[in-house]
Structure formats: structure tokens, C-alpha cells
XYZ file of C-alpha atoms in Angstrom:
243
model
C -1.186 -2.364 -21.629
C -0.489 1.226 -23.764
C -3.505 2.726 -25.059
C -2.254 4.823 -28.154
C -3.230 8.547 -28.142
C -2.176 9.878 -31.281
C -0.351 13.877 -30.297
C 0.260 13.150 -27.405
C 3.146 14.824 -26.125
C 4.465 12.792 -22.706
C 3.697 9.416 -21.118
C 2.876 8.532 -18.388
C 3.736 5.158 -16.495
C 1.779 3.686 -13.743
C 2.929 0.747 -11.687
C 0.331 -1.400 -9.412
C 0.449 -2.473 -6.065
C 1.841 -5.881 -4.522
C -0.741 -8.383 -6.263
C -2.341 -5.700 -8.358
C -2.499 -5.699 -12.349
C -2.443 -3.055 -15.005
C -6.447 -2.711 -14.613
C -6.657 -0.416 -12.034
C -5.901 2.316 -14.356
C -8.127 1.194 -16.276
C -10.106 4.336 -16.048
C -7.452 7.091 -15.686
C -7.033 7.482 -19.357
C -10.388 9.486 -19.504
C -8.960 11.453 -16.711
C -5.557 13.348 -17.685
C -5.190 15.599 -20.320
C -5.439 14.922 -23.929
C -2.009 14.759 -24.400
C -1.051 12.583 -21.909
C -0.518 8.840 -22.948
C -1.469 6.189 -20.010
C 0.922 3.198 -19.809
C 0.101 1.344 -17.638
C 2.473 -1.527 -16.661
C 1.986 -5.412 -16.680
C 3.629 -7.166 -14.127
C 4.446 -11.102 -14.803
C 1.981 -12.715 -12.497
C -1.285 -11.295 -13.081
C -4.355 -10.710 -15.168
C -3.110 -11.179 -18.800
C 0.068 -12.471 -17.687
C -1.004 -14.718 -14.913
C 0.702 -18.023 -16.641
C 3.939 -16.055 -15.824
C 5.693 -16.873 -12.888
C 5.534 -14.085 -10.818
C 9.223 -11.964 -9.749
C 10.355 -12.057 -6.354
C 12.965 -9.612 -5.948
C 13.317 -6.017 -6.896
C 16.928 -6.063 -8.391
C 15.990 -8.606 -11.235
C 12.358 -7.017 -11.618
C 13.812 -3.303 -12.220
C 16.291 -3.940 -15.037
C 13.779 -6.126 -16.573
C 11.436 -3.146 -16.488
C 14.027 -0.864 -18.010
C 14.660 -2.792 -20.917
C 10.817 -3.499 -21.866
C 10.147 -0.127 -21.385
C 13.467 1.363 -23.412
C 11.412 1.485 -26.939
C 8.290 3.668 -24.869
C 11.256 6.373 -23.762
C 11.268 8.821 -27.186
C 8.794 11.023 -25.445
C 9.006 13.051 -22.273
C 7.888 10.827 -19.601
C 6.609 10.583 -15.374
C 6.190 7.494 -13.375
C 3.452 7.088 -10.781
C 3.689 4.076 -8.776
C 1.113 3.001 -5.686
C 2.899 1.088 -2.650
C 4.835 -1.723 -4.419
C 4.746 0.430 -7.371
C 6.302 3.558 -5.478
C 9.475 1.598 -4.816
C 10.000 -0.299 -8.787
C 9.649 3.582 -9.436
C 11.974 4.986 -7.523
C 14.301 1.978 -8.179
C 13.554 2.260 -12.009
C 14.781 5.633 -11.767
C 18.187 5.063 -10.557
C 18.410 2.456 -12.985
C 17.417 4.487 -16.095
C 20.086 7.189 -14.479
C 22.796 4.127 -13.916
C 22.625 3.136 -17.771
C 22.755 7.234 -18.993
C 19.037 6.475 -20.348
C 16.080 8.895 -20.210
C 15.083 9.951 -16.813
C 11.035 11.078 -16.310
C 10.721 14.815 -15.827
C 8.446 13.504 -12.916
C 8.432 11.166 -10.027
C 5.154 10.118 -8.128
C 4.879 8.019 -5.269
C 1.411 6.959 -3.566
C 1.012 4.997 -0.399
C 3.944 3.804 0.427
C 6.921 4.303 2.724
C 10.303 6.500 2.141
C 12.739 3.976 0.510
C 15.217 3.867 3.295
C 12.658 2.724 5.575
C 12.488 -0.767 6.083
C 9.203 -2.643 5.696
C 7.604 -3.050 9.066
C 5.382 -5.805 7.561
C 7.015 -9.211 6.868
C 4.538 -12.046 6.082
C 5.635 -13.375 2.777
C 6.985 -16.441 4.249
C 3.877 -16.560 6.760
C 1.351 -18.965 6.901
C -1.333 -18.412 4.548
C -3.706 -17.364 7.062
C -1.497 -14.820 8.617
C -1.118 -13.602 5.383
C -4.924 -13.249 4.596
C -5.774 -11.913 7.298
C -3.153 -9.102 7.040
C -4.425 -8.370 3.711
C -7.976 -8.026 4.879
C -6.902 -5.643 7.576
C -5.186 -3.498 4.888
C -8.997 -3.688 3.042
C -7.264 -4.329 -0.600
C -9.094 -7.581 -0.997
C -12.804 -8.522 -0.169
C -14.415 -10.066 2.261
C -15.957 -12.840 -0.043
C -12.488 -13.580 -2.009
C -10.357 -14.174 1.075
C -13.479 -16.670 2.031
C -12.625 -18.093 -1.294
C -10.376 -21.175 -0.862
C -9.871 -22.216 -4.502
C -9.535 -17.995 -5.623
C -7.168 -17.423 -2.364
C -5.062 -20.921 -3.503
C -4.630 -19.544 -6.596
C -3.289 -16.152 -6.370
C -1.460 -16.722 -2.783
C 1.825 -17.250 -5.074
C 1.446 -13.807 -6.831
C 0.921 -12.308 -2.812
C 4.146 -14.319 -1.336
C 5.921 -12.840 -4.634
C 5.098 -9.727 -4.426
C 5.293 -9.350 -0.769
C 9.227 -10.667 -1.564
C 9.669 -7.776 -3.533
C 9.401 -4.990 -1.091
C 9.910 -7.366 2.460
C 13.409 -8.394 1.076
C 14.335 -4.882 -0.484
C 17.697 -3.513 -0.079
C 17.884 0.411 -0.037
C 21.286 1.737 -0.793
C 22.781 5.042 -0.864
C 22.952 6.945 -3.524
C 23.069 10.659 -4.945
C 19.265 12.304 -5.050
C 16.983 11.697 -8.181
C 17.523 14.807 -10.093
C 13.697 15.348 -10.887
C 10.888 17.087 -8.943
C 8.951 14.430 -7.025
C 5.802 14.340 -5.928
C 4.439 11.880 -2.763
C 0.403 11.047 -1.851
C -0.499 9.847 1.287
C -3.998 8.474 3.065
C -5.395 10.223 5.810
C -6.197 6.917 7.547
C -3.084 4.138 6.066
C -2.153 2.404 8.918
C 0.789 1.177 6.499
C 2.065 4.471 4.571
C 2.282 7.060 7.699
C 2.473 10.569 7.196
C 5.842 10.316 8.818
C 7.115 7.867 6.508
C 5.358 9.683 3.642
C 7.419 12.896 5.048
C 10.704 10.589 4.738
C 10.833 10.582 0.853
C 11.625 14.632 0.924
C 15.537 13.965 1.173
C 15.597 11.270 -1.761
C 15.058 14.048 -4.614
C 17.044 16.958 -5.721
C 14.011 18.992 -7.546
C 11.069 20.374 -5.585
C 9.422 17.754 -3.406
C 5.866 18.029 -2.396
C 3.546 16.198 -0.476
C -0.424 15.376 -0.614
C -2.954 13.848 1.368
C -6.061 12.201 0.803
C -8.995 10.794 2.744
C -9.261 6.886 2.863
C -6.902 3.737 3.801
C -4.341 2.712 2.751
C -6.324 2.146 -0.987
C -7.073 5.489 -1.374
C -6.031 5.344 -4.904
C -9.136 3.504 -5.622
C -11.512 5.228 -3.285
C -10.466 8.353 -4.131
C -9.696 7.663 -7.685
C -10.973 10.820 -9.202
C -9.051 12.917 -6.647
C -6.399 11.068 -7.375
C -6.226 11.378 -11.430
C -7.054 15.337 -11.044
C -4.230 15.548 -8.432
C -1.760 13.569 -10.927
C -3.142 15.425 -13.927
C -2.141 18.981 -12.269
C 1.458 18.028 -11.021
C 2.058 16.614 -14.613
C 1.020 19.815 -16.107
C 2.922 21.970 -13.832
C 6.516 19.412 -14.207
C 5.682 19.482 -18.321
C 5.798 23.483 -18.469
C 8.508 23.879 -15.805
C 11.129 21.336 -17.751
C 14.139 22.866 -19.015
């Protein structure tokens, strides 16, 4: 899902949340600086890729990630991931670091839980009901699609999928990320606390900051322009402080 910009000088990857596709970037491109390039990644599983069966588990998702994204790594590069994204990025980091590849002079994680923290929500397996009806209580999905039977039938499988990814995660130890990182937070997510947004501070070695915004738990589409001016000034800052 790259969108060229000729000069640009970094990249910037941006991983969805748990059932969410490359679109909801869509828009950010107009939003960072001219010489940032968006990538925006494609999970299997959704939008242009829905006749892909989606991946259930985070250790064969990540290196799978690493090695489509290995041609995309010639410039300086950050990752920004949102909730399910936060946790491929973090994980994509200490894979890039585990094969001596490129590491991104900047980490960002939105709405989601420190690493180490175990997922307090476990409904994967659940019935599909208890399943939509967590989802609606989270407000990522409308009212009229989870009252759409044939709509919810179809995408449940990309939900139980994705909801494997983080529910069955695995944190294990391992030295700091080496890289400044940078963690968002709603005011109001009942799911990303600011306690457990606080818990992220020990997993990096650089400076580690942390930023709150008003809105759920889907404050990155709420508060999408506070979002993208937010990103665009911590990717400015990392670019001119790199060694």
C-alpha cells in the first residue's frame, strides 16, 4: 500500500489494528512532512487481501513482515503501530535487531498495552456474540454492521484471527530496543490504561515519552489530525537527533 514520494528522505510504516486494513491511513499522507514516505502495511485478511487467509499468531506474522518489508529498508525508517499494530511493531523490531537488519530510528506505539502485560481480553475463541458485543463496547465497529448478519459472518474469521494474535502472545525477555520510543494513549480507553501505557517506559533504551489524547480507545481515528501532527513532530525531532 506505498504511495511513492519522490525525495523523500525516511519512511514511515504504519500497522492497523486487530481487523483493521491499510485504509485508515489513508489520509495521513497529506499530513506529515514532504519528505516523509507513508507505508502503510497490508495485513493478509483484509480489504485488498481479504481472499488471504488471515494469520493467527504473532511469531509467524513478524518474520513474514520482516522479509516483505526487507527491500523498503534503504532509507531511514519509524514504525507506528495502533493496538494490534503496537505489538507486530515492537515485535518487528526485535526481529529486524535478531537478523543484524536495519532498525527504525523511531518506535511509536498507540493504544495499546506495555508488551509484558498480558491481554486482559480473551474472546477469540468466544461465541460470536460475546465477541460482537465486546467489539461494540470498544466502539471500533458500528452499530448497523454488527446488526449485519451476512457482513458480521463474513469478517468474524479476520476478528477470531486477529484477536489470536495478541490473546495468545508470548512476551519474552529481552535487552531494551535501542531507539527512542514514543507511546499515545486515550484519555477515555477502557482497554489501553494510562498505567499500562506508563508500562512501555522500561522496554526502550533511548528517550521514552508519553502522550495523551481525548477519545476511546479509537482515538486514532477521532483524533486523527492530532494524531498525524503529533507523529509528524516526534519524527522530525528522532530524524535530526540520529547519530
Amino acid at each position: 500500500f506505498r504511495r511513492p514520494r519522490p525525495g523523500a528522505r525516511l519512511r514511515l510504516f504504519c500497522f492497523p489494528y486487530a481487523s483493521g486494513g491499510a485504509s485508515i491511513y489513508r489520509a495521513w499522507s497529506a499530513g506529515l512532512p514532504a519528505d516523509v514516505e507513508l507505508c502503510a502495511v497490508q495485513l493478509p485478511g483484509r480489504e485488498g487481501r481479504i481472499a488471504e487467509p488471515p494469520i493467527a499468531a504473532m511469531r509467524t506474522l513478524v518474520p513474514l513482515v520482516a522479509d516483505a518489508l526487507s527491500p523498503y529498508l534503504d532509507l531511514p525508517f519509524a514504525l507506528f503501530g495502533h493496538s494490534m499494530g503496537s505489538i507486530i511493531s515492537f515485535e518487528l523490531c526485535r526481529e529486524l535487531r535478531r537478523r543484524g537488519a536495519p532498525m527504525p530510528f523511531q518506535l511509536i506505539a498507540s493504544g495499546c498495552h506495555s508488551p509484558d502485560l498480558p491481554d486482559r481480553d480473551v474472546i477469540h475463541d468466544k461465541p460470536a456474540e460475546v465477541i460482537l458485543q465486546h467489539l461494540g463496547a470498544l466502539g471500533g465497529i458500528s452499530k448497523a454492521a454488527l446488526e449485519n448478519p451476512e457482513l458480521m459472518a463474513m469478517v468474524l474469521p479476520l476478528i477470531r484471527a486477529d484477536g489470536s494474535v495478541t490473546e495468545t502472545y508470548v512476551f519474552e525477555q529481552e535487552e531494551p530496543l535501542d531507539l527512542p520510543l514514543a507511546v499515545f494513549g486515550g484519555e477515555l480507553d477502557p482497554k489501553a490504561t494510562r498505567e499500562t501505557i506508563e508500562a512501555w517506559r522500561p522496554h526502550a533504551k533511548g528517550p521514552v515519552s508519553t502522550e495523551y489524547f481525548p477519545g476511546d480507545h479509537f482515538f486514532l481515528v477521532s483524533h486523527r489530525d492530532q494524531v498525524i501532527a503529533a507523529v509528524s513532530r516526534i519524527l522530525r525531532s528522532a530524524f535530526a537527533a540520529r547519530p
